[in-house]
Tab-separated table of C-alpha atoms in Angstrom:
chain	number	residue	atom	x	y	z
Q	138	UNK	CA	73.349	170.082	147.248
Q	139	UNK	CA	75.586	167.115	146.473
Q	140	UNK	CA	72.617	164.731	146.505
Q	141	UNK	CA	70.656	167.068	144.251
Q	142	UNK	CA	73.469	167.201	141.689
Q	143	UNK	CA	74.061	163.443	141.776
Q	144	UNK	CA	70.328	162.794	141.464
Q	145	UNK	CA	70.056	165.008	138.378
Q	146	UNK	CA	73.105	163.411	136.740
Q	147	UNK	CA	71.793	159.931	137.480
Q	148	UNK	CA	68.369	160.819	136.102
Q	149	UNK	CA	69.869	162.189	132.879
Q	150	UNK	CA	72.118	159.177	132.295
Q	151	UNK	CA	69.486	156.556	133.087
Q	152	UNK	CA	66.831	157.882	130.727
Q	153	UNK	CA	65.796	155.924	127.663
Q	154	UNK	CA	66.481	158.965	125.467
Q	155	UNK	CA	70.130	158.980	126.545
Q	156	UNK	CA	70.707	155.369	125.459
Q	157	UNK	CA	68.687	155.774	122.287
Q	158	UNK	CA	70.764	158.833	121.422
Q	159	UNK	CA	74.007	156.887	121.895
Q	160	UNK	CA	72.757	154.062	119.681
Q	161	UNK	CA	71.652	156.608	117.084
Q	162	UNK	CA	75.155	158.123	116.962
Q	163	UNK	CA	76.671	154.672	116.401
Q	164	UNK	CA	74.170	153.885	113.657
Q	165	UNK	CA	74.801	157.173	111.872
Q	166	UNK	CA	78.545	156.564	111.808
Q	167	UNK	CA	78.008	153.236	110.069
Q	168	UNK	CA	75.137	154.221	107.807
Q	169	UNK	CA	77.002	157.238	106.420
Q	170	UNK	CA	79.989	154.989	105.644
Q	171	UNK	CA	78.067	151.991	104.352
Q	172	UNK	CA	79.967	151.958	101.059
Q	173	UNK	CA	83.263	151.674	102.951
Q	174	UNK	CA	81.856	148.885	105.145
Q	175	UNK	CA	80.611	146.946	102.117
Q	176	UNK	CA	83.920	147.311	100.294
Q	177	UNK	CA	85.890	146.136	103.354
Q	178	UNK	CA	83.696	143.079	103.916
Q	179	UNK	CA	83.911	142.081	100.252
Q	180	UNK	CA	87.671	142.516	100.034
Q	181	UNK	CA	89.606	139.361	99.094
Q	182	UNK	CA	92.815	140.624	100.702
Q	183	UNK	CA	93.349	141.164	104.447
Q	184	UNK	CA	92.625	144.639	105.739
Q	185	UNK	CA	95.427	146.783	107.097
Q	186	UNK	CA	96.231	146.416	110.773
Q	187	UNK	CA	94.122	148.838	112.810
Q	188	UNK	CA	91.548	149.290	110.063
Q	189	UNK	CA	88.733	149.304	112.632
Q	190	UNK	CA	90.201	152.332	114.386
Q	191	UNK	CA	90.991	154.165	111.174
Q	192	UNK	CA	87.413	153.589	110.015
Q	193	UNK	CA	85.968	155.302	113.112
Q	194	UNK	CA	88.378	158.239	112.939
Q	195	UNK	CA	87.537	158.858	109.278
Q	196	UNK	CA	83.819	158.660	110.041
Q	197	UNK	CA	84.372	161.064	112.926
Q	198	UNK	CA	86.070	163.614	110.678
Q	199	UNK	CA	83.229	163.438	108.152
Q	200	UNK	CA	80.006	165.433	108.474
Q	201	UNK	CA	78.106	162.690	110.315
Q	202	UNK	CA	78.909	163.903	113.834
Q	203	UNK	CA	78.620	167.535	112.748
Q	204	UNK	CA	75.060	166.941	111.596
Q	205	UNK	CA	73.938	164.902	114.594
Q	206	UNK	CA	75.690	166.549	117.536
Q	207	UNK	CA	73.394	169.561	118.181
Q	208	UNK	CA	70.321	167.351	117.855
Q	209	UNK	CA	71.314	164.258	119.817
Q	210	UNK	CA	73.022	166.080	122.695
Q	211	UNK	CA	69.783	167.896	123.562
Q	212	UNK	CA	67.605	164.780	123.668
Q	213	UNK	CA	68.429	163.326	127.114
Q	214	UNK	CA	67.928	166.312	129.442
Q	215	UNK	CA	67.662	169.697	127.723
Q	216	UNK	CA	63.879	169.874	128.179
Q	217	UNK	CA	63.929	168.782	131.826
Q	218	UNK	CA	63.449	172.269	133.295
Q	219	UNK	CA	60.380	173.008	131.175
Q	220	UNK	CA	59.007	169.582	132.120
Q	221	UNK	CA	59.389	170.513	135.788
Q	222	UNK	CA	57.555	173.788	135.190
Q	223	UNK	CA	54.709	172.301	133.158
Q	224	UNK	CA	54.071	169.507	135.674
Q	225	UNK	CA	54.362	171.867	138.680
Q	226	UNK	CA	57.195	169.690	139.968
Q	227	UNK	CA	59.479	172.723	140.199
Q	228	UNK	CA	57.643	174.150	143.215
Q	229	UNK	CA	57.879	170.842	145.090
Q	230	UNK	CA	61.514	170.337	144.146
Q	231	UNK	CA	62.615	173.839	145.162
Q	232	UNK	CA	60.947	173.448	148.567
Q	233	UNK	CA	63.181	170.437	149.279
Q	234	UNK	CA	66.450	171.979	148.113
Q	235	UNK	CA	67.922	175.406	147.408
Q	236	UNK	CA	67.802	177.472	144.242
Q	237	UNK	CA	71.538	177.040	143.872
Q	238	UNK	CA	71.354	173.283	144.319
Q	239	UNK	CA	68.561	172.974	141.784
Q	240	UNK	CA	70.385	175.143	139.219
Q	241	UNK	CA	73.692	173.314	139.600
Q	242	UNK	CA	71.949	169.934	139.535
Q	243	UNK	CA	70.118	170.696	136.302
Q	244	UNK	CA	73.230	172.195	134.732
Q	245	UNK	CA	75.365	169.192	135.729
Q	246	UNK	CA	72.810	166.690	134.440
Q	247	UNK	CA	72.498	168.534	131.153
Q	248	UNK	CA	76.246	168.965	130.730
Q	249	UNK	CA	77.145	165.361	131.527
Q	250	UNK	CA	74.366	163.735	129.509
Q	251	UNK	CA	74.833	166.031	126.507
Q	252	UNK	CA	78.516	165.210	126.278
Q	253	UNK	CA	78.356	161.569	127.315
Q	254	UNK	CA	75.641	160.598	124.838
Q	255	UNK	CA	77.900	161.469	121.888
Q	256	UNK	CA	81.033	159.953	123.439
Q	257	UNK	CA	79.209	156.741	124.330
Q	258	UNK	CA	77.870	156.524	120.781
Q	259	UNK	CA	81.405	156.804	119.440
Q	260	UNK	CA	82.679	154.010	121.664
Q	261	UNK	CA	79.723	151.814	120.783
Q	262	UNK	CA	80.602	152.329	117.134
Q	263	UNK	CA	84.258	151.595	117.903
Q	264	UNK	CA	83.315	148.334	119.618
Q	265	UNK	CA	81.169	147.222	116.688
Q	266	UNK	CA	83.927	148.218	114.264
Q	267	UNK	CA	86.502	146.202	116.225
Q	268	UNK	CA	84.258	143.138	116.289
Q	269	UNK	CA	83.475	143.474	112.587
Q	270	UNK	CA	86.860	144.299	111.084
Q	271	UNK	CA	89.513	142.984	113.496
Q	272	UNK	CA	89.187	139.346	112.331
Q	273	UNK	CA	89.791	140.543	108.766
Q	274	UNK	CA	92.912	142.584	109.555
Q	275	UNK	CA	96.453	141.478	108.882
Q	276	UNK	CA	98.844	141.226	111.874
Q	277	UNK	CA	100.999	144.177	112.832
Q	278	UNK	CA	104.351	144.339	111.073
Q	279	UNK	CA	107.070	144.071	113.752
Q	280	UNK	CA	108.975	146.942	112.133
Q	281	UNK	CA	105.920	149.216	111.874
Q	282	UNK	CA	104.772	151.516	114.708
Q	283	UNK	CA	101.455	150.843	116.399
Q	284	UNK	CA	98.936	153.381	115.013
Q	285	UNK	CA	97.323	153.730	118.495
Q	286	UNK	CA	93.877	154.640	117.204
Q	287	UNK	CA	92.385	154.151	120.652
Q	288	UNK	CA	94.498	156.943	122.143
Q	289	UNK	CA	93.664	159.231	119.230
Q	290	UNK	CA	89.965	158.639	119.781
Q	291	UNK	CA	90.384	159.275	123.503
Q	292	UNK	CA	92.010	162.646	122.814
Q	293	UNK	CA	89.119	163.617	120.537
Q	294	UNK	CA	86.531	162.606	123.119
Q	295	UNK	CA	87.417	165.482	125.450
Q	296	UNK	CA	86.434	168.210	122.995
Q	297	UNK	CA	83.426	166.217	121.795
Q	298	UNK	CA	82.209	165.856	125.375
Q	299	UNK	CA	82.570	169.580	126.108
Q	300	UNK	CA	80.921	170.588	122.842
Q	301	UNK	CA	77.971	168.232	123.312
Q	302	UNK	CA	77.557	169.332	126.924
Q	303	UNK	CA	77.554	172.997	125.963
Q	304	UNK	CA	74.919	172.633	123.248
Q	305	UNK	CA	72.698	170.610	125.561
Q	306	UNK	CA	73.038	173.262	128.266
Q	307	UNK	CA	72.400	175.995	125.708
Q	308	UNK	CA	69.160	174.297	124.686
Q	309	UNK	CA	67.977	174.058	128.294
Q	310	UNK	CA	68.844	177.714	128.930
Q	311	UNK	CA	66.926	178.912	125.877
Q	312	UNK	CA	63.943	176.760	126.838
Q	313	UNK	CA	64.040	178.258	130.348
Q	314	UNK	CA	64.025	181.779	128.940
Q	315	UNK	CA	61.157	181.074	126.544
Q	316	UNK	CA	59.454	178.312	128.555
Q	317	UNK	CA	59.092	176.096	125.513
Q	318	UNK	CA	60.058	172.446	125.356
Q	319	UNK	CA	60.546	172.570	121.615
Q	320	UNK	CA	63.058	175.408	121.935
Q	321	UNK	CA	65.270	173.058	123.961
Q	322	UNK	CA	65.678	170.866	120.871
Q	323	UNK	CA	65.534	173.524	118.152
Q	324	UNK	CA	67.780	176.251	119.588
Q	325	UNK	CA	71.064	174.259	119.586
Q	326	UNK	CA	70.450	173.066	116.024
Q	327	UNK	CA	69.596	176.540	114.701
Q	328	UNK	CA	72.428	178.462	116.385
Q	329	UNK	CA	74.913	175.676	115.555
Q	330	UNK	CA	74.257	175.949	111.840
Q	331	UNK	CA	73.969	179.727	111.866
Q	332	UNK	CA	77.494	179.893	113.295
Q	333	UNK	CA	78.755	177.395	110.717
Q	334	UNK	CA	77.242	179.376	107.826
Q	335	UNK	CA	78.572	182.695	109.124
Q	336	UNK	CA	82.082	181.331	109.683
Q	337	UNK	CA	82.287	179.456	106.382
Q	338	UNK	CA	80.837	182.162	104.151
Q	339	UNK	CA	81.401	185.552	105.743
Q	340	UNK	CA	83.832	185.440	108.679
Q	341	UNK	CA	86.320	182.753	107.731
Q	342	UNK	CA	88.946	184.005	110.176
Q	343	UNK	CA	86.575	183.913	113.149
Q	344	UNK	CA	87.426	180.310	114.040
Q	345	UNK	CA	86.861	180.890	117.777
Q	346	UNK	CA	83.074	180.608	117.333
Q	347	UNK	CA	83.235	177.988	114.561
Q	348	UNK	CA	81.664	174.795	115.986
Q	349	UNK	CA	83.551	172.506	113.594
Q	350	UNK	CA	86.858	173.982	114.753
Q	351	UNK	CA	85.957	173.037	118.325
Q	352	UNK	CA	85.893	169.367	117.345
Q	353	UNK	CA	88.951	169.349	115.079
Q	354	UNK	CA	91.190	172.303	115.995
Q	355	UNK	CA	93.830	173.264	113.466
Q	356	UNK	CA	97.176	175.002	113.731
Q	357	UNK	CA	95.510	178.399	114.028
Q	358	UNK	CA	94.782	177.694	117.717
Q	359	UNK	CA	97.700	179.057	119.725
Q	360	UNK	CA	97.189	176.571	122.564
Q	361	UNK	CA	96.356	173.538	120.459
Q	362	UNK	CA	93.465	171.509	121.841
Q	363	UNK	CA	93.434	173.586	125.007
Q	364	UNK	CA	92.316	176.620	122.991
Q	365	UNK	CA	88.842	175.380	121.996
Q	366	UNK	CA	88.490	173.641	125.368
Q	367	UNK	CA	88.922	176.960	127.201
Q	368	UNK	CA	86.514	178.699	124.811
Q	369	UNK	CA	83.825	176.069	125.388
Q	370	UNK	CA	84.355	176.150	129.166
Q	371	UNK	CA	83.875	179.920	129.164
Q	372	UNK	CA	80.688	179.566	127.122
Q	373	UNK	CA	79.468	176.898	129.547
Q	374	UNK	CA	80.079	179.207	132.512
Q	375	UNK	CA	78.172	182.082	130.867
Q	376	UNK	CA	75.313	179.754	129.906
Q	377	UNK	CA	75.015	178.406	133.463
Q	378	UNK	CA	74.770	181.976	134.783
Q	379	UNK	CA	72.025	182.775	132.277
Q	380	UNK	CA	70.177	179.597	133.174
Q	381	UNK	CA	70.448	180.451	136.869
Q	382	UNK	CA	68.981	183.915	136.252
Q	383	UNK	CA	66.071	182.403	134.310
Q	384	UNK	CA	65.377	179.843	137.048
Q	385	UNK	CA	65.441	182.453	139.821
Q	386	UNK	CA	63.039	184.643	137.860
Q	387	UNK	CA	60.672	181.718	137.370
Q	388	UNK	CA	60.868	180.672	141.023
Q	389	UNK	CA	59.935	184.195	142.181
Q	390	UNK	CA	56.768	183.865	140.120
Q	391	UNK	CA	55.637	180.674	141.873
């Protein structure tokens, strides 16, 4: 089982779609803030210390990640189960492992790649931002505290990883239930925005199922950042169980 899980995770992280998705996230962060980039590069005065980190955090809090997350997270591995079914690889794979190993392997690969593709894109953007803006920044004032943007970004990455992993896993589960590759990409996007519309227009107090609140939790969460993390983990557990039921049903039909 361990080899099956590691093989699925390795396959999901080594795919071209995973790396293209990470690059796409980095590009979106810069393209949606191009006016800020242009203004900073044309400035005649030195930029504030830590400008490169502040730039990424502001881009992260904008709608760029919100728009891209349900789409990009599904690209690396969400359609892998349907691909196995359509190519008849599922029957060969199951004969060499167990149903449980196959289910956990697919779920792990989808969860890790869906979360890591967004996180990696953020750090790629952070690296480019540091290389671009750091030479233009003024030195840190000895009397001023270090803004520690790196630690702030690290704290945000946990929720981003869980959210991206869940939506990727959700796409794979829906595609397994409907046996459609396109559902793997469309389902996360559709449900993501349906929840946003419902929470913003009709159920404003229902922040527990508000995807934006998972990424930037406010004071309404009793447990702080642990609140949305626990909610997403519960949703992941339920989704894995549903995916397992769909796989077992499909395997019985082989």
